[in-house]
Amino acid sequence: MPLAKRSDYGDAKYAGASVDFNEDIEKALQAALLCGFDFIVTPLVHPDYRPPNPGRSEGHAPGQLTPPFKRHEVLYLPSSARVSQVVGSVSTWIDPDSENSLLKSQSVTTLKQQIAWAGHLGLQAVLLPAVPQPMKAAHYSQVVQQALNGLTHMAIWLTVPLSAEHHPSSDSNQLLSAPQNGSGALTAVTVQDPWEWWHQFRAMTDYHNLLGCCLEVGATLPPPQQIERWKGEPIKSILLPTKVFSSNKRGYPVLSKAHQELLVMFFKLRVQVIVIGPRLHSIPEQERTVSTSGSASDHDGPPGSQEHRSASRPSNMTLANFIPVAESANGGFTIHNPGEDHELRSYWEYLCFLFRKLEPLPEQDRLEQDYQDYLQAPLQPLQDNLESSTYEVFERDVTKYSQYEEAVYRALMDRVPDAEASTTVTTLMVVGAGRGPLVRSSMSASKRSGRCIKVYAVEKNPNAVVHIQTMINKEGWENQVTLVYADMREWQAPDLADILVSELLGSFGDNELSPECLDGAQRFLKSDGVSIPQSYTSFMAPVTTHKLYNDVKNYKDLDHFETPYVVKFHRHYLLAPTQPVFTFNHPNQADPIDNNRYARLNYHRDPSAGSAALHGFAGYFECQLYKDVTLNTHPPTMTPNMFSWFPIFFPLREPVYVPAGASVEAQIWRCCASHKVWYEWGITAPCAGPVHNICGRSYYVGL
């Protein structure tokens, strides 16, 4: 059963347990399920299994093939009903890159056979052992890629130790014997970094979308800055050995604070935990006694407490699952839960305790879950007329319109002294009015400030103007608000505006042509007039995001790699802090006005953060509406509870390996023509790559 009755952290609520090879696997699975686990990881073949020698016929008639397995040697599931609850693990002795020819041959053969058998059973995934020889996995990755190319749904998970010292065959002398030079060859640092092992393996399997990794946690953890890299990788589970736990004063297994923080980080990324290894902590018998007279609590206590044991009891357990053993003194009776006899029960309870301690996701984050790591093409509001449902989504952003109201309020207070409040009428123009939310915000600001305003609501979408007209009539604003059905770039205003209000920003600030629109509209702004917004700056940072790269790659064409996407980043890692890119000010005082831009950005990385993969660039913006009233998606200054804009993602055609301490140098252009605006981007360090989207061949915003 799930670790908790909550859905805000997705599949992280499901935990697995390792189970030794068992011919009666259904019984072992049932025991794990009764304990509370949701799936098991078990060997596909007996630990002593070795493939038969192909030269031996074992008494078969000529032409008769030798079957790879015998019934007692292999994981057998008579029904497909349970396959979703079983992950098969490949034999840990394999070494396809061994210098021993017999071991190499046997390893290649059994690896192919076991993956084929798991596919035949229809298992959800296969768990591969860690690369036996760090940075020497050519044959291993080749066999796995061959298997991946033949799969349609079953995933392959590679075990990767979080720290090199926890590698099964780690030897400090062996690791330190790697060559050290500046030619890009292996170095001691490279060989001792498990992320490097993973990156080499996934690169050689062509970033296949069915390949993921399982991080095996050890007693000691790498520095936090190295762990952060894994946020952008396809982590399928955390392998948590029982030996990394210590005992609390009641004998229950507990984790160090650093390990707890590690699990919390991955829980938030919706990563599952698999407990591996035998029970190493002895729980006193009386601690495992459950009384029906005890009341279950909705809040877990510390591991070993009555509250924790009650709350972590599987909710689908009925009295039929228990065996009464004795009456209690208070008239109740003591019952026995078969699941509590499972050797990993106390570890499952501890995971429940940690998971249930997680702070609930804010309502906004819950609403945005369906958009996390989901590619969306940016809007083209000048070229396309938006649908009513699209307007409706944006209008729910209370924070955004509260900030606009505050900006208009302050501008009105600054422009009109108290003594002139009743006699001065301020002309305010809302350009790109949509269905009218900025008109409503402006009218609210007028009421708050006690200043009189005359509003022109300018909108080119013929369907949206119907909504504005309805709002004007409903609110009785016919004498204050004038509806103008026109393109702001062509409309000839009858008056000059004191305040010009717009919401034309895109996820990168200027990517929905706010500069071009406002430059065209500023001709009817008074010389001392105010534009809201007054300025905006885009920001960009190099990003690791394995999932988004694969999503773009799956389109199998150049166009999608040369298109920027609106994305709610979730599983991602910024390789370096953001840097400012383009800034636009309004009204634009330049003569002549030129909205072409170019930026060269050099990102320096801390060598202690280790190597990383670069899949593209994440973009954000900061917007100054009026003075210190802002709207920001830039993480360091982000406006809380605002959801109108997700960040933007500029993908790279090929992933780029960034060595530890190496800088990333990016080039980006904003290009303008008479009928379109587009971006071009590329990198020149740590290696040079092609400039993307030359001449707007794959993506542009139409004027």
Short mmCIF file of C-alpha atoms in Angstrom, two decimals, residues 58-356:
data_model
loop_
_atom_site.label_atom_id
_atom_site.label_comp_id
_atom_site.label_asym_id
_atom_site.label_seq_id
_atom_site.Cartn_x
_atom_site.Cartn_y
_atom_site.Cartn_z
CA GLU A 58 23.37 -32.46 -23.18
CA GLY A 59 22.07 -35.56 -24.95
CA HIS A 60 19.71 -33.79 -27.32
CA ALA A 61 19.13 -35.15 -30.78
CA PRO A 62 20.91 -33.40 -33.66
CA GLY A 63 19.22 -30.11 -34.50
CA GLN A 64 17.47 -29.89 -31.14
CA LEU A 65 18.24 -26.66 -29.27
CA THR A 66 19.25 -26.44 -25.63
CA PRO A 67 16.78 -24.23 -23.72
CA PRO A 68 18.52 -21.38 -21.88
CA PHE A 69 16.72 -22.03 -18.58
CA LYS A 70 15.22 -24.85 -16.56
CA ARG A 71 12.09 -24.23 -14.53
CA HIS A 72 13.86 -24.25 -11.14
CA GLU A 73 16.52 -21.79 -12.37
CA VAL A 74 14.27 -18.95 -13.41
CA LEU A 75 11.73 -16.45 -12.05
CA TYR A 76 8.34 -17.81 -13.05
CA LEU A 77 5.02 -15.99 -12.96
CA PRO A 78 2.14 -18.20 -14.07
CA SER A 79 -0.16 -15.20 -14.53
CA SER A 80 0.32 -11.72 -15.94
CA ALA A 81 -1.83 -10.29 -13.13
CA ARG A 82 1.22 -9.63 -10.97
CA VAL A 83 3.77 -8.43 -13.53
CA SER A 84 3.22 -4.76 -12.67
CA GLN A 85 4.34 -5.51 -9.11
CA VAL A 86 7.60 -7.24 -10.00
CA VAL A 87 10.93 -5.81 -11.15
CA GLY A 88 13.39 -8.45 -12.29
CA SER A 89 17.07 -8.04 -11.45
CA VAL A 90 19.85 -9.37 -13.66
CA SER A 91 22.61 -11.53 -12.18
CA THR A 92 25.19 -9.43 -10.36
CA TRP A 93 28.14 -11.57 -11.48
CA ILE A 94 27.98 -10.49 -15.12
CA ASP A 95 30.88 -8.56 -16.64
CA PRO A 96 30.47 -8.21 -20.43
CA ASP A 97 33.73 -6.24 -20.58
CA SER A 98 35.82 -8.77 -18.67
CA GLU A 99 39.25 -9.67 -19.99
CA ASN A 100 38.38 -13.29 -19.15
CA SER A 101 36.95 -14.59 -22.42
CA LEU A 102 34.74 -17.23 -20.77
CA LEU A 103 33.26 -14.78 -18.25
CA LYS A 104 32.75 -12.22 -21.00
CA SER A 105 30.97 -14.72 -23.23
CA GLN A 106 28.77 -16.02 -20.41
CA SER A 107 27.95 -12.48 -19.31
CA VAL A 108 26.86 -11.34 -22.77
CA THR A 109 24.78 -14.48 -23.25
CA THR A 110 23.02 -14.37 -19.89
CA LEU A 111 22.41 -10.61 -20.09
CA LYS A 112 20.58 -11.06 -23.39
CA GLN A 113 18.69 -14.10 -22.10
CA GLN A 114 17.56 -12.51 -18.87
CA ILE A 115 16.35 -9.31 -20.51
CA ALA A 116 14.51 -11.40 -23.10
CA TRP A 117 12.91 -13.50 -20.35
CA ALA A 118 11.79 -10.39 -18.45
CA GLY A 119 10.29 -9.02 -21.65
CA HIS A 120 8.51 -12.30 -22.22
CA LEU A 121 6.98 -12.13 -18.73
CA GLY A 122 5.91 -8.53 -19.37
CA LEU A 123 7.63 -7.08 -16.32
CA GLN A 124 7.51 -3.32 -15.78
CA ALA A 125 11.28 -3.03 -15.56
CA VAL A 126 14.61 -4.84 -15.34
CA LEU A 127 17.30 -3.77 -12.87
CA LEU A 128 20.86 -4.11 -14.16
CA PRO A 129 23.86 -4.43 -11.83
CA ALA A 130 26.33 -1.57 -11.63
CA VAL A 131 29.00 -1.32 -14.29
CA PRO A 132 31.66 -3.78 -13.05
CA GLN A 133 34.58 -1.73 -14.39
CA PRO A 134 34.05 2.04 -14.15
CA MET A 135 34.38 3.79 -17.51
CA LYS A 136 34.89 0.44 -19.26
CA ALA A 137 31.40 -0.55 -20.32
CA ALA A 138 31.49 -0.66 -24.13
CA HIS A 139 30.23 -4.24 -24.48
CA TYR A 140 27.80 -3.83 -21.58
CA SER A 141 26.18 -0.75 -23.13
CA GLN A 142 26.18 -2.31 -26.60
CA VAL A 143 24.19 -5.33 -25.44
CA VAL A 144 21.78 -3.11 -23.52
CA GLN A 145 21.22 -0.84 -26.52
CA GLN A 146 20.49 -3.86 -28.68
CA ALA A 147 17.91 -4.93 -26.12
CA LEU A 148 16.43 -1.43 -25.83
CA ASN A 149 15.89 -1.23 -29.57
CA GLY A 150 13.69 -4.30 -29.36
CA LEU A 151 11.56 -3.10 -26.42
CA THR A 152 8.31 -1.16 -26.55
CA HIS A 153 7.32 -0.68 -22.91
CA MET A 154 9.59 -2.49 -20.45
CA ALA A 155 12.16 -0.16 -18.91
CA ILE A 156 15.77 -0.98 -18.14
CA TRP A 157 17.24 0.49 -14.96
CA LEU A 158 20.99 0.66 -14.38
CA THR A 159 22.26 0.51 -10.81
CA VAL A 160 24.60 3.44 -10.12
CA PRO A 161 26.28 3.87 -6.73
CA LEU A 162 25.86 7.38 -5.41
CA SER A 163 29.46 7.31 -4.22
CA ALA A 164 32.41 5.49 -5.83
CA GLU A 165 33.47 3.94 -2.55
CA HIS A 166 30.24 1.94 -2.53
CA HIS A 167 30.92 0.32 -5.89
CA PRO A 168 30.85 -3.49 -5.47
CA SER A 169 34.39 -3.86 -6.78
CA SER A 170 35.77 -0.49 -5.69
CA ASP A 171 39.50 -0.47 -5.14
CA SER A 172 41.19 2.82 -4.38
CA ASN A 173 44.42 1.71 -6.02
CA GLN A 174 42.59 0.62 -9.15
CA LEU A 175 40.62 3.87 -9.34
CA LEU A 176 43.67 6.02 -8.84
CA SER A 177 45.61 4.25 -11.57
CA ALA A 178 43.64 5.99 -14.31
CA PRO A 179 45.65 8.15 -16.71
CA GLN A 180 45.77 11.85 -15.97
CA ASN A 181 46.22 14.32 -18.80
CA GLY A 182 44.54 17.27 -20.40
CA SER A 183 43.49 15.58 -23.61
CA GLY A 184 40.06 14.53 -22.43
CA ALA A 185 41.27 11.03 -21.50
CA LEU A 186 40.14 9.39 -18.29
CA THR A 187 41.45 10.93 -15.10
CA ALA A 188 41.35 9.71 -11.52
CA VAL A 189 38.60 12.22 -10.77
CA THR A 190 36.54 10.97 -13.71
CA VAL A 191 36.86 7.31 -12.75
CA GLN A 192 35.90 8.04 -9.13
CA ASP A 193 32.72 9.89 -10.07
CA PRO A 194 29.74 7.53 -10.55
CA TRP A 195 27.92 10.24 -12.50
CA GLU A 196 30.64 9.81 -15.15
CA TRP A 197 29.93 6.07 -15.30
CA TRP A 198 26.25 6.75 -15.79
CA HIS A 199 26.84 9.43 -18.40
CA GLN A 200 29.14 7.24 -20.47
CA PHE A 201 26.64 4.37 -20.36
CA ARG A 202 23.58 6.43 -21.33
CA ALA A 203 25.53 8.26 -24.04
CA MET A 204 26.57 4.94 -25.58
CA THR A 205 22.92 3.81 -25.51
CA ASP A 206 21.93 7.00 -27.36
CA TYR A 207 19.93 8.54 -24.53
CA HIS A 208 17.21 5.90 -24.96
CA ASN A 209 13.98 6.93 -23.29
CA LEU A 210 13.49 3.47 -21.73
CA LEU A 211 16.82 3.62 -19.92
CA GLY A 212 16.85 4.98 -16.40
CA CYS A 213 19.09 4.71 -13.39
CA CYS A 214 18.67 3.60 -9.79
CA LEU A 215 20.94 5.33 -7.30
CA GLU A 216 22.33 3.04 -4.63
CA VAL A 217 22.89 4.94 -1.42
CA GLY A 218 25.85 4.20 0.86
CA ALA A 219 26.66 5.02 4.46
CA THR A 220 28.53 8.15 3.37
CA LEU A 221 27.18 10.65 0.86
CA PRO A 222 28.90 12.84 -1.72
CA PRO A 223 28.93 16.63 -1.24
CA PRO A 224 25.48 18.22 -1.69
CA GLN A 225 26.57 20.11 -4.83
CA GLN A 226 27.37 16.79 -6.52
CA ILE A 227 24.07 15.24 -5.48
CA GLU A 228 22.21 18.20 -7.01
CA ARG A 229 23.29 17.07 -10.51
CA TRP A 230 21.05 14.03 -10.28
CA LYS A 231 17.92 16.20 -10.17
CA GLY A 232 18.00 16.46 -13.96
CA GLU A 233 18.64 12.76 -14.58
CA PRO A 234 16.09 9.95 -15.15
CA ILE A 235 16.25 8.55 -11.63
CA LYS A 236 13.72 5.72 -11.36
CA SER A 237 14.36 4.71 -7.76
CA ILE A 238 16.63 5.05 -4.77
CA LEU A 239 18.16 1.75 -3.69
CA LEU A 240 18.36 1.99 0.09
CA PRO A 241 20.41 -0.81 1.72
CA THR A 242 19.43 -1.82 5.23
CA LYS A 243 23.08 -1.46 6.26
CA VAL A 244 22.94 2.34 5.96
CA PHE A 245 20.41 2.52 8.80
CA SER A 246 21.41 2.85 12.45
CA SER A 247 19.29 1.93 15.48
CA ASN A 248 17.43 4.34 17.69
CA LYS A 249 17.09 3.75 21.42
CA ARG A 250 14.11 1.46 20.89
CA GLY A 251 15.93 -0.67 18.35
CA TYR A 252 14.17 0.72 15.29
CA PRO A 253 16.16 1.51 12.13
CA VAL A 254 16.65 5.22 11.47
CA LEU A 255 18.64 7.31 9.00
CA SER A 256 21.08 10.14 9.57
CA LYS A 257 19.87 13.67 8.96
CA ALA A 258 21.84 13.82 5.69
CA HIS A 259 20.19 10.63 4.45
CA GLN A 260 16.77 11.92 5.46
CA GLU A 261 17.35 15.11 3.48
CA LEU A 262 18.45 13.03 0.50
CA LEU A 263 15.23 10.99 0.55
CA VAL A 264 13.11 14.10 0.98
CA MET A 265 14.76 15.67 -2.07
CA PHE A 266 13.98 12.63 -4.20
CA PHE A 267 10.48 12.21 -2.75
CA LYS A 268 9.77 15.72 -4.02
CA LEU A 269 10.97 14.60 -7.47
CA ARG A 270 8.50 11.67 -7.26
CA VAL A 271 11.23 9.06 -7.04
CA GLN A 272 10.42 5.74 -5.40
CA VAL A 273 12.52 3.99 -2.76
CA ILE A 274 13.48 0.32 -2.83
CA VAL A 275 14.75 -1.25 0.39
CA ILE A 276 17.46 -3.81 -0.33
CA GLY A 277 19.29 -6.27 1.88
CA PRO A 278 18.33 -8.39 4.91
CA ARG A 279 17.03 -7.12 8.24
CA LEU A 280 19.96 -5.93 10.34
CA HIS A 281 18.06 -4.34 13.21
CA SER A 282 16.37 -6.38 15.94
CA ILE A 283 13.03 -5.11 17.17
CA PRO A 284 11.90 -6.28 20.63
CA GLU A 285 8.92 -8.62 20.32
CA GLN A 286 6.67 -6.43 22.47
CA GLU A 287 7.29 -3.52 20.11
CA ARG A 288 5.58 -5.45 17.33
CA THR A 289 2.41 -6.15 19.30
CA VAL A 290 -0.60 -4.20 18.06
CA SER A 291 -3.69 -3.68 20.21
CA THR A 292 -7.10 -2.93 18.80
CA SER A 293 -7.83 -0.75 21.80
CA GLY A 294 -5.15 1.70 20.64
CA SER A 295 -6.45 4.53 18.47
CA ALA A 296 -4.73 5.16 15.13
CA SER A 297 -3.43 8.66 14.67
CA ASP A 298 -3.49 10.71 11.54
CA HIS A 299 -0.05 12.03 12.43
CA ASP A 300 2.94 9.74 12.74
CA GLY A 301 5.06 9.80 15.81
CA PRO A 302 8.74 8.93 15.78
CA PRO A 303 9.72 5.45 14.56
CA GLY A 304 8.77 2.86 17.12
CA SER A 305 6.03 4.93 18.75
CA GLN A 306 2.45 3.69 19.04
CA GLU A 307 1.25 6.52 16.79
CA HIS A 308 3.71 5.54 14.09
CA ARG A 309 2.86 1.84 14.26
CA SER A 310 -0.86 2.55 14.14
CA ALA A 311 -0.70 5.07 11.33
CA SER A 312 1.56 2.88 9.22
CA ARG A 313 -0.68 -0.16 9.41
CA PRO A 314 -1.97 -0.98 5.91
CA SER A 315 -5.46 0.47 5.63
CA ASN A 316 -6.70 -2.42 3.50
CA MET A 317 -6.16 -4.85 6.38
CA THR A 318 -9.41 -6.21 7.80
CA LEU A 319 -9.86 -8.56 10.76
CA ALA A 320 -9.63 -11.40 8.26
CA ASN A 321 -5.95 -10.53 7.86
CA PHE A 322 -5.26 -10.88 11.56
CA ILE A 323 -5.17 -13.77 14.03
CA PRO A 324 -6.51 -13.09 17.58
CA VAL A 325 -4.06 -14.44 20.14
CA ALA A 326 -5.17 -13.20 23.57
CA GLU A 327 -7.64 -10.96 25.36
CA SER A 328 -6.32 -7.72 26.80
CA ALA A 329 -6.94 -6.38 30.29
CA ASN A 330 -9.24 -3.59 29.12
CA GLY A 331 -11.67 -5.92 27.42
CA GLY A 332 -10.21 -5.72 23.95
CA PHE A 333 -8.03 -8.34 22.36
CA THR A 334 -4.56 -8.50 20.98
CA ILE A 335 -4.30 -9.33 17.30
CA HIS A 336 -1.48 -10.31 15.04
CA ASN A 337 -0.84 -8.75 11.64
CA PRO A 338 1.04 -11.17 9.34
CA GLY A 339 2.61 -8.23 7.55
CA GLU A 340 4.40 -7.17 10.73
CA ASP A 341 6.42 -10.38 10.67
CA HIS A 342 8.10 -9.37 7.42
CA GLU A 343 11.80 -8.79 8.00
CA LEU A 344 11.67 -5.37 6.31
CA ARG A 345 8.54 -4.15 8.11
CA SER A 346 10.38 -1.70 10.40
CA TYR A 347 12.16 -0.16 7.40
CA TRP A 348 8.85 0.34 5.59
CA GLU A 349 7.42 2.00 8.71
CA TYR A 350 10.35 4.38 8.78
CA LEU A 351 9.79 5.33 5.14
CA CYS A 352 6.16 6.02 6.02
CA PHE A 353 7.31 8.26 8.83
CA LEU A 354 9.59 10.28 6.55
CA PHE A 355 7.10 10.52 3.70
CA ARG A 356 4.24 11.65 5.92
#
